[in-house]
Structures are given as C-alpha cells and as structure tokens.
PDB file of C-alpha atoms in Angstrom:
ATOM      1  CA  MET A  93       0.026   0.004  -0.006  1.00 44.00           C
ATOM      2  CA  ALA A  94       2.809   2.425   0.934  1.00 50.00           C
ATOM      3  CA  LEU A  95       4.385   1.505  -2.386  1.00 49.00           C
ATOM      4  CA  LEU A  96       1.412   2.702  -4.268  1.00 54.00           C
ATOM      5  CA  LYS A  97       1.307   6.000  -2.486  1.00 59.00           C
ATOM      6  CA  GLY A  98       4.927   6.584  -3.622  1.00 58.00           C
ATOM      7  CA  ALA A  99       3.961   5.726  -7.179  1.00 70.00           C
ATOM      8  CA  ASN A 100       1.195   8.255  -7.044  1.00 84.00           C
ATOM      9  CA  ILE A 101       3.404  10.948  -5.752  1.00 86.00           C
ATOM     10  CA  VAL A 102       6.042  10.202  -8.522  1.00 85.00           C
ATOM     11  CA  THR A 103       3.376  10.117 -11.157  1.00 87.00           C
ATOM     12  CA  GLY A 104       1.936  13.467  -9.970  1.00 87.00           C
ATOM     13  CA  LEU A 105       5.367  15.032  -9.950  1.00 88.00           C
ATOM     14  CA  ALA A 106       6.085  13.799 -13.504  1.00 90.00           C
ATOM     15  CA  ILE A 107       2.777  15.132 -14.692  1.00 91.00           C
ATOM     16  CA  GLY A 108       3.338  18.514 -13.034  1.00 91.00           C
ATOM     17  CA  ILE A 109       6.928  18.883 -14.281  1.00 92.00           C
ATOM     18  CA  GLY A 110       5.743  17.713 -17.816  1.00 90.00           C
ATOM     19  CA  ALA A 111       3.022  20.364 -17.851  1.00 89.00           C
ATOM     20  CA  GLY A 112       5.434  22.900 -16.648  1.00 89.00           C
ATOM     21  CA  VAL A 113       7.732  22.201 -19.545  1.00 90.00           C
ATOM     22  CA  ILE A 114       5.150  21.729 -22.179  1.00 90.00           C
ATOM     23  CA  ALA A 115       2.782  24.558 -21.404  1.00 86.00           C
ATOM     24  CA  PRO A 116       5.115  27.311 -22.554  1.00 88.00           C
ATOM     25  CA  MET A 117       5.526  25.599 -25.816  1.00 90.00           C
ATOM     26  CA  LEU A 118       1.712  25.120 -26.215  1.00 87.00           C
ATOM     27  CA  ALA A 119       0.731  28.669 -25.100  1.00 88.00           C
ATOM     28  CA  PRO A 120       1.352  30.326 -28.544  1.00 90.00           C
ATOM     29  CA  ILE A 121      -0.510  27.618 -30.291  1.00 91.00           C
ATOM     30  CA  LEU A 122      -3.557  27.617 -27.818  1.00 89.00           C
ATOM     31  CA  LYS A 123      -3.728  31.398 -27.456  1.00 92.00           C
ATOM     32  CA  PRO A 124      -5.836  32.023 -30.631  1.00 93.00           C
ATOM     33  CA  PHE A 125      -8.257  29.303 -29.554  1.00 94.00           C
ATOM     34  CA  ALA A 126      -8.599  30.779 -26.051  1.00 93.00           C
ATOM     35  CA  LYS A 127      -9.172  34.157 -27.581  1.00 95.00           C
ATOM     36  CA  SER A 128     -11.750  32.969 -29.931  1.00 96.00           C
ATOM     37  CA  ALA A 129     -13.595  31.209 -27.066  1.00 96.00           C
ATOM     38  CA  ILE A 130     -13.459  34.449 -24.927  1.00 96.00           C
ATOM     39  CA  LYS A 131     -14.772  36.524 -27.796  1.00 97.00           C
ATOM     40  CA  ALA A 132     -17.696  34.074 -28.349  1.00 97.00           C
ATOM     41  CA  GLY A 133     -18.508  34.263 -24.659  1.00 96.00           C
ATOM     42  CA  LEU A 134     -18.561  38.029 -24.798  1.00 97.00           C
ATOM     43  CA  VAL A 135     -20.860  38.061 -27.776  1.00 97.00           C
ATOM     44  CA  ALA A 136     -23.125  35.522 -26.077  1.00 97.00           C
ATOM     45  CA  TYR A 137     -23.189  37.574 -22.950  1.00 97.00           C
ATOM     46  CA  ASP A 138     -24.031  40.848 -24.688  1.00 97.00           C
ATOM     47  CA  GLN A 139     -26.930  39.017 -26.694  1.00 97.00           C
ATOM     48  CA  ALA A 140     -28.284  37.499 -23.416  1.00 97.00           C
ATOM     49  CA  ARG A 141     -28.135  40.964 -21.741  1.00 97.00           C
ATOM     50  CA  VAL A 142     -29.997  42.563 -24.700  1.00 97.00           C
ATOM     51  CA  ALA A 143     -32.629  39.710 -24.678  1.00 97.00           C
ATOM     52  CA  PHE A 144     -33.107  40.122 -20.930  1.00 97.00           C
ATOM     53  CA  ALA A 145     -33.472  43.836 -21.260  1.00 97.00           C
ATOM     54  CA  GLU A 146     -36.161  43.357 -23.896  1.00 97.00           C
ATOM     55  CA  LEU A 147     -37.999  40.732 -21.789  1.00 97.00           C
ATOM     56  CA  ASN A 148     -37.889  42.986 -18.836  1.00 96.00           C
ATOM     57  CA  GLU A 149     -39.493  45.723 -20.887  1.00 96.00           C
ATOM     58  CA  ARG A 150     -42.203  43.554 -22.248  1.00 96.00           C
ATOM     59  CA  THR A 151     -42.988  42.245 -18.870  1.00 97.00           C
ATOM     60  CA  GLY A 152     -43.211  45.687 -17.447  1.00 96.00           C
ATOM     61  CA  ASP A 153     -45.569  46.777 -20.283  1.00 95.00           C
ATOM     62  CA  VAL A 154     -47.801  43.756 -19.594  1.00 96.00           C
ATOM     63  CA  MET A 155     -47.869  44.409 -15.842  1.00 96.00           C
ATOM     64  CA  ALA A 156     -48.806  48.037 -16.533  1.00 96.00           C
ATOM     65  CA  GLU A 157     -51.672  46.884 -18.807  1.00 96.00           C
ATOM     66  CA  ALA A 158     -52.843  44.475 -16.238  1.00 96.00           C
ATOM     67  CA  ARG A 159     -52.735  47.104 -13.446  1.00 96.00           C
ATOM     68  CA  ALA A 160     -54.750  49.510 -15.745  1.00 96.00           C
ATOM     69  CA  GLU A 161     -57.290  46.963 -16.309  1.00 96.00           C
ATOM     70  CA  VAL A 162     -57.606  46.038 -12.603  1.00 96.00           C
ATOM     71  CA  GLU A 163     -58.104  49.747 -11.840  1.00 94.00           C
ATOM     72  CA  GLU A 164     -60.711  50.060 -14.528  1.00 94.00           C
ATOM     73  CA  ALA A 165     -62.571  47.081 -13.059  1.00 93.00           C
ATOM     74  CA  ARG A 166     -62.346  48.644  -9.535  1.00 93.00           C
ATOM     75  CA  LYS A 167     -63.715  52.027 -10.802  1.00 91.00           C
ATOM     76  CA  ALA A 168     -66.475  50.181 -12.579  1.00 89.00           C
ATOM     77  CA  ALA A 169     -67.248  48.067  -9.507  1.00 87.00           C
ATOM     78  CA  VAL A 170     -67.439  51.338  -7.374  1.00 87.00           C
ATOM     79  CA  GLU A 171     -69.585  53.389  -9.896  1.00 83.00           C
ATOM     80  CA  GLN A 172     -72.093  50.562 -10.649  1.00 78.00           C
ATOM     81  CA  PRO A 173     -73.638  50.596  -7.108  1.00 68.00           C
ATOM     82  CA  LYS A 174     -73.796  54.490  -7.281  1.00 64.00           C
ATOM     83  CA  SER A 175     -75.695  54.304 -10.592  1.00 59.00           C
ATOM     84  CA  ALA A 176     -78.061  51.666  -9.142  1.00 57.00           C
ATOM     85  CA  ASP A 177     -78.762  53.867  -6.062  1.00 57.00           C
ATOM     86  CA  GLN A 178     -79.618  56.826  -8.427  1.00 60.00           C
ATOM     87  CA  SER A 179     -82.300  54.842 -10.353  1.00 54.00           C
TER      88      SER A 179
END
C-alpha cells in the first residue's frame, strides 16, 4: 500500500513537471483558440443581456396593462352601485 502512495506521488510530480515544460510551448498555439472562446463568450453575454432587457421591458408593459385593467374594473365596480342607487 505504501508503495502505491509513492508511485502516485512520483506520477503526480512527473505530470506536474511535464506540464510545466510543455505549457510554454503550447501557449502560443492555444492562445488563438482561447481568444476565440473568450470572444464568443462576450458576444453571447451581450446578446443575452439585450434579450433580458427586452424581456424585462415587455414584462413591465404587460404588468402596466394588467394594473390599468384592474383599476378600471375597480372603478366600474365602485360606480356601478352608485348608478343603481340613483335609479
């Protein structure tokens, strides 16, 4: 069991050292891909922000219309008994 722990440490060290040696060589190759992914993320974020703003505006409009209709119904309910009393 202790031998396996030692092997895991050696394997981890080898992977870490290998990544440290290979990473600087791969960075110039991977930079354009990373940059493209970041650009795509920014575009998606901006589109989502605009879509959310439009949805928020539409929701606000619908709520305003609903409130106006509720207020009209209240006024009609208040005025209806008054007109019944006058007849």
